[in-house]
mmCIF file of C-alpha atoms in Angstrom:
data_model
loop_
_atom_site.group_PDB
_atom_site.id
_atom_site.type_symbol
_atom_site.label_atom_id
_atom_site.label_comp_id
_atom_site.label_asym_id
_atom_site.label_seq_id
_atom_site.Cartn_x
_atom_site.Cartn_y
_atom_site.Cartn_z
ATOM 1 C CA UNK I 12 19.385 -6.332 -3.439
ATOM 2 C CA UNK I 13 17.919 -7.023 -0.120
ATOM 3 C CA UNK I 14 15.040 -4.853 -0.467
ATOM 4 C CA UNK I 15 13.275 -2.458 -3.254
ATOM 5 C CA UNK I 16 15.101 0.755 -3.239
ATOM 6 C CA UNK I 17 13.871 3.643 -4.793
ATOM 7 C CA UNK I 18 15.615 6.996 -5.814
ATOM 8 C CA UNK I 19 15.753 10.245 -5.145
ATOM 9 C CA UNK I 20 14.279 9.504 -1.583
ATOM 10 C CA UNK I 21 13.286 13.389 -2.446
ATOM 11 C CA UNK I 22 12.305 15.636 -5.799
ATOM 12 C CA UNK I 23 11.789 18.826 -5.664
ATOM 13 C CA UNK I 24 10.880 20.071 -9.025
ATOM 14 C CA UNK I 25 9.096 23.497 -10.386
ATOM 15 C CA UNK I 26 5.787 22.902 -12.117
ATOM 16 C CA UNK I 27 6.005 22.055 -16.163
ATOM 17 C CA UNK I 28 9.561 20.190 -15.589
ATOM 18 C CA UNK I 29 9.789 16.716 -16.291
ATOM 19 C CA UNK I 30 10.934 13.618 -13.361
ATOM 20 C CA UNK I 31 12.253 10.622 -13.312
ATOM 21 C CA UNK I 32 12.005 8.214 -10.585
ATOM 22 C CA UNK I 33 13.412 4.829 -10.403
ATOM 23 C CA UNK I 34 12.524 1.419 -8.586
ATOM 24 C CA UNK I 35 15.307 -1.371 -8.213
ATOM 25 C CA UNK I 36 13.147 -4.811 -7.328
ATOM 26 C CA UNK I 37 14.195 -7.259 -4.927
ATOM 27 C CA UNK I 38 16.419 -9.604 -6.976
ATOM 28 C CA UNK I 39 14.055 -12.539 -8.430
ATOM 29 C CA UNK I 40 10.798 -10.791 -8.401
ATOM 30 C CA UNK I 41 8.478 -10.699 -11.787
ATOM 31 C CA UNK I 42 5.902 -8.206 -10.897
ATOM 32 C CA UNK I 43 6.371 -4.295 -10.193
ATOM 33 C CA UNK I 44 4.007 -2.152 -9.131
ATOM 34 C CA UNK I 45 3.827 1.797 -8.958
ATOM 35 C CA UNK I 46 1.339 3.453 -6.538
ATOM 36 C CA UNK I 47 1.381 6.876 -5.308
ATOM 37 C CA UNK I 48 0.015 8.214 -1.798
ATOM 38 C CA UNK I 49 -1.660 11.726 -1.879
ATOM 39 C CA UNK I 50 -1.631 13.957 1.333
ATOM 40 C CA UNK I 51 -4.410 11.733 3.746
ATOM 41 C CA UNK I 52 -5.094 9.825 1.177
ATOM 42 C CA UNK I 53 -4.663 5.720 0.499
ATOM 43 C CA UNK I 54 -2.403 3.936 -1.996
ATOM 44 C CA UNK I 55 -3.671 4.816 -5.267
ATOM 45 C CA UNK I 56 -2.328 2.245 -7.833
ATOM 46 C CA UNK I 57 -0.837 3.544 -11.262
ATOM 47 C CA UNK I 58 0.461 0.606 -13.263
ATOM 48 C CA UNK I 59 1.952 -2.947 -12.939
ATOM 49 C CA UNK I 60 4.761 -4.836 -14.732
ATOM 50 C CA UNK I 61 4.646 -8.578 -14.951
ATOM 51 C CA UNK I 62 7.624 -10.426 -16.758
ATOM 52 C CA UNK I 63 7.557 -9.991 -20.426
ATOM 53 C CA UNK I 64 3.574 -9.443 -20.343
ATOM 54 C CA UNK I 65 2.361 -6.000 -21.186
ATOM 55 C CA UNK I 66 1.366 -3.488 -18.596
ATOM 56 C CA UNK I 67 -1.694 -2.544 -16.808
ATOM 57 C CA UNK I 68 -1.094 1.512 -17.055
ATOM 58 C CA UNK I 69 -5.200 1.469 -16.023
ATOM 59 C CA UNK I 70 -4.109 3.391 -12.717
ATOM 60 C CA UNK I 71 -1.890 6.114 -15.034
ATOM 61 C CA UNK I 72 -3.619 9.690 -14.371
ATOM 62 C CA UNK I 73 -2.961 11.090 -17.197
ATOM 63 C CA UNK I 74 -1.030 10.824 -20.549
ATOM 64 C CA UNK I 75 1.661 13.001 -18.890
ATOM 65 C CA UNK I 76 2.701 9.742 -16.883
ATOM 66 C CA UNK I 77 4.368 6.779 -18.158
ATOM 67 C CA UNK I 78 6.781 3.909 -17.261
ATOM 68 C CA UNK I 79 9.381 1.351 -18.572
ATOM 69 C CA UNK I 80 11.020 -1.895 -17.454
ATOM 70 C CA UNK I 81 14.004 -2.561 -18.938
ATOM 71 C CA UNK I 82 15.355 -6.190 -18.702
ATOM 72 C CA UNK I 83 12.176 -7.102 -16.144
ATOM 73 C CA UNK I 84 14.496 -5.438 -13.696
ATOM 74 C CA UNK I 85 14.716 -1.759 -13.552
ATOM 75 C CA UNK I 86 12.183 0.357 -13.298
ATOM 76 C CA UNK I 87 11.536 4.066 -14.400
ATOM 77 C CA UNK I 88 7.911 6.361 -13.644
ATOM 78 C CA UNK I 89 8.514 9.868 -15.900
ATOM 79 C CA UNK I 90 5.931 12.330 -14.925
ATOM 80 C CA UNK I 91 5.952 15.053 -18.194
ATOM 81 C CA UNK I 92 5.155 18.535 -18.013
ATOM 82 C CA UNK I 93 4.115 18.242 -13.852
ATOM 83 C CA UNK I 94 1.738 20.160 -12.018
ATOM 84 C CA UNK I 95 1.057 20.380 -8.477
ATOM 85 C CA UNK I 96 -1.636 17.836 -8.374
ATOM 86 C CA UNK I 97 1.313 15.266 -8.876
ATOM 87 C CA UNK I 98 2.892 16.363 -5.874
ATOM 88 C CA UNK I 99 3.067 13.155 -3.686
ATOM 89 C CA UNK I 100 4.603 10.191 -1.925
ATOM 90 C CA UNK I 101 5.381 8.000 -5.090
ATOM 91 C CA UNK I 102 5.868 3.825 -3.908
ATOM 92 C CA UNK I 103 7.488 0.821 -6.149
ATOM 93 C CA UNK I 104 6.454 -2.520 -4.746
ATOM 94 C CA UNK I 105 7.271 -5.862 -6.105
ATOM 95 C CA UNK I 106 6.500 -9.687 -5.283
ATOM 96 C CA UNK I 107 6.451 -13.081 -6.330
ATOM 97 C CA UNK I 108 3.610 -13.834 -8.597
ATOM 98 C CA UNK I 109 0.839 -16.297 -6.966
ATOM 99 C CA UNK I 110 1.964 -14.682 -3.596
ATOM 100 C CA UNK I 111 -0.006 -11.173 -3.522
ATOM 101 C CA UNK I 112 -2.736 -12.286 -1.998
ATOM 102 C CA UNK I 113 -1.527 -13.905 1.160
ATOM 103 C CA UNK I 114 2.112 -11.799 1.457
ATOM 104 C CA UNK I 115 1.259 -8.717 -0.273
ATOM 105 C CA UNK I 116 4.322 -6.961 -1.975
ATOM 106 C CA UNK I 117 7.103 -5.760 -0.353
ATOM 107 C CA UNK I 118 7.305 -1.523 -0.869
ATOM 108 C CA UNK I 119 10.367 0.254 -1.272
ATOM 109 C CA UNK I 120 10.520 3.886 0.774
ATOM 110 C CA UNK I 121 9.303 5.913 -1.765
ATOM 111 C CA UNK I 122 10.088 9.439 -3.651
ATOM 112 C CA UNK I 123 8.468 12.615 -2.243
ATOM 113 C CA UNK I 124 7.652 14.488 -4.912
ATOM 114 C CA UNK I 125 6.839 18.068 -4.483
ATOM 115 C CA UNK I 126 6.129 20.176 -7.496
ATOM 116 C CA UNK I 127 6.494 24.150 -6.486
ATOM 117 C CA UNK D 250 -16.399 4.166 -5.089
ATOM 118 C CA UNK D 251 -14.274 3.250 -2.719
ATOM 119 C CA UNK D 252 -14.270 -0.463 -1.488
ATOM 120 C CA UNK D 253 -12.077 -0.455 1.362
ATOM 121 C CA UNK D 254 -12.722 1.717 4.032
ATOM 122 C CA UNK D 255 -11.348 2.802 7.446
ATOM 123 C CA UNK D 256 -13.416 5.099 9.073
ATOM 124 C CA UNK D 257 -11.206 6.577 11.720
ATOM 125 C CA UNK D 258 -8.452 8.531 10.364
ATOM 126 C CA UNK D 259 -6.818 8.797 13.571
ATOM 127 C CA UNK D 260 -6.804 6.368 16.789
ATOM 128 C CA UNK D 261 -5.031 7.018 20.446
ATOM 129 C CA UNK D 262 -4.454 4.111 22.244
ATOM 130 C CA UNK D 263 -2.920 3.809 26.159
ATOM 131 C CA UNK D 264 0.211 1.812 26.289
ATOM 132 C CA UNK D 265 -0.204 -1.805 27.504
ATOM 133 C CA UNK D 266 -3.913 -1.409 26.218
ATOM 134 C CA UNK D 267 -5.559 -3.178 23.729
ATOM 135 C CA UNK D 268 -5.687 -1.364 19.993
ATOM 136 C CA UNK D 269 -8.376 -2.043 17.550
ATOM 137 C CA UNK D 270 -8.473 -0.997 14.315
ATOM 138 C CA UNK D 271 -11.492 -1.331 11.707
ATOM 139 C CA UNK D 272 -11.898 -2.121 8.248
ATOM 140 C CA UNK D 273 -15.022 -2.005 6.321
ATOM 141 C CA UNK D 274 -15.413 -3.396 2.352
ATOM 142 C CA UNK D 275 -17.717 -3.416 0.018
ATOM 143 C CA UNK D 276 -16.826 -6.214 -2.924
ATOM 144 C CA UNK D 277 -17.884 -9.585 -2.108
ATOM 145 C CA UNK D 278 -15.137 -11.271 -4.475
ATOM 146 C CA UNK D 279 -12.127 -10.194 -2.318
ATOM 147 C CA UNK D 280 -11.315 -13.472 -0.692
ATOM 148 C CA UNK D 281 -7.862 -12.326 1.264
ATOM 149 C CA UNK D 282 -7.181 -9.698 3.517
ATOM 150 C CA UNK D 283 -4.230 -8.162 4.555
ATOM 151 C CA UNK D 284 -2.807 -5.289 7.183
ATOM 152 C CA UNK D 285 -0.095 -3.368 6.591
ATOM 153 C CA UNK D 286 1.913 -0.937 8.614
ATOM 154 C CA UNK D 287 3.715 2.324 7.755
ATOM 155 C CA UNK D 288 6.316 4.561 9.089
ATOM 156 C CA UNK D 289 6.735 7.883 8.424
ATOM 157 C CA UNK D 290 9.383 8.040 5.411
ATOM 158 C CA UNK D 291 9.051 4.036 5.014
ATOM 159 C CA UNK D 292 7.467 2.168 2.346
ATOM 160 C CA UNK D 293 4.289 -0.033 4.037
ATOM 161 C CA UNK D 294 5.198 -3.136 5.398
ATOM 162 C CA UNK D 295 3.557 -6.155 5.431
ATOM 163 C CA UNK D 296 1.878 -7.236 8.809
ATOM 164 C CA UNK D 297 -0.781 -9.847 9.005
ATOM 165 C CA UNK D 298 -3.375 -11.479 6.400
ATOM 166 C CA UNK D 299 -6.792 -13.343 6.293
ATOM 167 C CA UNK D 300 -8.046 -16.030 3.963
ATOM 168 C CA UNK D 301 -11.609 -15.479 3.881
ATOM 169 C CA UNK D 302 -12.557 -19.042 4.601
ATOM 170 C CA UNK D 303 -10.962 -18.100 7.726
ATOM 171 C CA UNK D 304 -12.597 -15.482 10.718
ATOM 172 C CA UNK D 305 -9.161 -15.191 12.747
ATOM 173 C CA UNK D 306 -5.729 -15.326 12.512
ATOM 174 C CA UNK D 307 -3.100 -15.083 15.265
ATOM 175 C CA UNK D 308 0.768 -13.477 15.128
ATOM 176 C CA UNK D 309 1.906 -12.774 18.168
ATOM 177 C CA UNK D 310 0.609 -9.797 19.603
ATOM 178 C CA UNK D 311 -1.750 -9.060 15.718
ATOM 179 C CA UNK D 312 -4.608 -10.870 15.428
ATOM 180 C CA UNK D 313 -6.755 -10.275 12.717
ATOM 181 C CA UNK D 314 -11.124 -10.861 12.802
ATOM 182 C CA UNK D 315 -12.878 -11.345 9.511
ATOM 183 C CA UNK D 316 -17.099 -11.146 9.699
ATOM 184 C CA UNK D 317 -18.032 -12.166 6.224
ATOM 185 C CA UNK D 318 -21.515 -10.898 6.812
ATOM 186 C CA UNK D 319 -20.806 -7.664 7.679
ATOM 187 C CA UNK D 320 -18.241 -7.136 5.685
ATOM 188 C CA UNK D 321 -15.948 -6.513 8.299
ATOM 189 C CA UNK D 322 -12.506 -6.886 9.464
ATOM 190 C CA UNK D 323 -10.385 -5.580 12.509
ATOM 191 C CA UNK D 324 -6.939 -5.670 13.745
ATOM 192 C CA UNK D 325 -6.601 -6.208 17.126
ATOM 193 C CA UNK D 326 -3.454 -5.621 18.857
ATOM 194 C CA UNK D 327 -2.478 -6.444 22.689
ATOM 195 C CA UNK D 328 -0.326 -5.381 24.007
ATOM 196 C CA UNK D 329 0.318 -1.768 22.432
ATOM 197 C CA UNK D 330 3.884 -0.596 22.550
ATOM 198 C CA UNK D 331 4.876 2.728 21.467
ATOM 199 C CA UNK D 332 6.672 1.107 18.519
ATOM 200 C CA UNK D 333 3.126 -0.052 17.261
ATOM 201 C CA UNK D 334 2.956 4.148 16.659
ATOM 202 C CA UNK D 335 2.192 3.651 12.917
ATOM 203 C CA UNK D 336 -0.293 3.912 10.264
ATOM 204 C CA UNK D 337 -2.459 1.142 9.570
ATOM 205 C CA UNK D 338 -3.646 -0.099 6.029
ATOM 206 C CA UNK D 339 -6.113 -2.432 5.083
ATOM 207 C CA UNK D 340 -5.855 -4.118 1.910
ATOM 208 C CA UNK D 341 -7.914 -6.600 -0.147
ATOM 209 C CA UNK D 342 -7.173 -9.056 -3.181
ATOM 210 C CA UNK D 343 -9.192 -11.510 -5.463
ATOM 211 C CA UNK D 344 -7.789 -14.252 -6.112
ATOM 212 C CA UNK D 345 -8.211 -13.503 -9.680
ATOM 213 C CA UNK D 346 -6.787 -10.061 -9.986
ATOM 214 C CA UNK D 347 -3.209 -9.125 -9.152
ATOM 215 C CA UNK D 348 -3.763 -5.541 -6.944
ATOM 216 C CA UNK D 349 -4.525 -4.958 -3.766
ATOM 217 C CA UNK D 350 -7.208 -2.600 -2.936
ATOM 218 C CA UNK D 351 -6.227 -0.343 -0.166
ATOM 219 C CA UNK D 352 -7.976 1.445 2.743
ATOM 220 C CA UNK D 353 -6.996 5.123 3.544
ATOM 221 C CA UNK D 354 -5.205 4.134 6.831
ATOM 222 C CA UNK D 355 -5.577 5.084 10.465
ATOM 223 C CA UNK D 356 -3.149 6.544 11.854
ATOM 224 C CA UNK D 357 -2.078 4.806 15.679
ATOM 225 C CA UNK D 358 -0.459 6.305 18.338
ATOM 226 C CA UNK D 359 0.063 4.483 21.668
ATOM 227 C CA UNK D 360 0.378 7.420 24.463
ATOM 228 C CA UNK D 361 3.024 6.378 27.446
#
């Protein structure tokens, strides 16, 4: 696609439930990246994906959060079990590799989450 | 520890006016710096970057200033137009690491 899209654009979800969000890259690019935004609060990185390599999941919380790539494409952030600390503005970038530091990544819109 | 900062959470800027926005850091090994901007309900978009062998750089109405020895960088942009209403991140990168380190954003707003 054009752009990275993201979906649901919104979750609302009840505290001890399990979500799934989803990031569709832009078409070509190796490396994925999940961050989340808390209320006032900068981009806090959770994990990155680059091409076959294995993750960094050094930003992951907790063990209640984990994510997949399937087919370097596609990718999936399940928060188990949430509480209401995981209640935030959840972001999928991806890029080019070689290219972050002078282009940055390119950010889908994000999923709200809100945990009641 | 945090090793990008912006100090002003919030900044109100006349239209037509110049707008600067700050960005302090702590890590001597980030060697590229970028701005990005963000809409309510968007993702961040990219904006403007720095090499730091580099102490400006020019788009437009955007220029970026990068003072090595203080550690210091700042977005300057002239003329403001109420579409520049945003927030602001700052964002840093070693050459040798794949993340950015991000600032906790100021948020603009260009009054009419």
């Amino acid at each position: 696609g054009a752009g990275v899209s993201q979906s649901p654009s919104n979750k609302v979800t009840e505290k001890g439930k399990d979500v799934e969000l989803r990031c569709d890259p832009i078409s070509g690019h190796t490396a994925l990246y999940w961050y989340r935004q808390s209320l006032g609060q900068g981009l806090e990185f959770l994990i990155y994906f680059q091409g076959n390599s294995a993750p960094d999941k050094s930003g992951l919380p907790s063990d209640r959060f984990s994510a997949e790539r399937t087919g370097g494409s596609v990718s999936t952030l399940t928060i188990q079990r949430t509480q209401q600390e995981d209640s935030a503005v959840y972001l999928c970038a991806s890029s080019l590799p070689g290219q972050i530091s002078v282009y940055g990544y390119t950010f889908g819109s994000g999923t709200r989450l809100t945990v009641v | 520890d945090q090793q990008v900062k912006q100090n002003s959470p919030s900044l109100s800027v006349q239209e037509g006016r110049i707008s600067i926005l700050n960005c302090d850091y702590t890590n001597s090994m980030f060697d590229y710096f970028l701005w990005y901007k963000k809409y309510p309900a968007e993702g961040p978009t990219f904006l403007i970057s720095i090499s730091s062998i580099k102490d400006k750089n020019e788009d437009g109405r955007f220029t970026v200033f990068l003072n090595k020895s203080a550690k210091h960088l700042s977005l300057h942009i002239v003329p403001s137009q109420p579409g520049d209403s945003a927030v602001y991140f700052c964002a840093a990168s070693a050459v040798s690491n794949y993340q950015l380190i991000w600032g906790a954003g100021t948020k603009l707003i260009i009054k009419p």
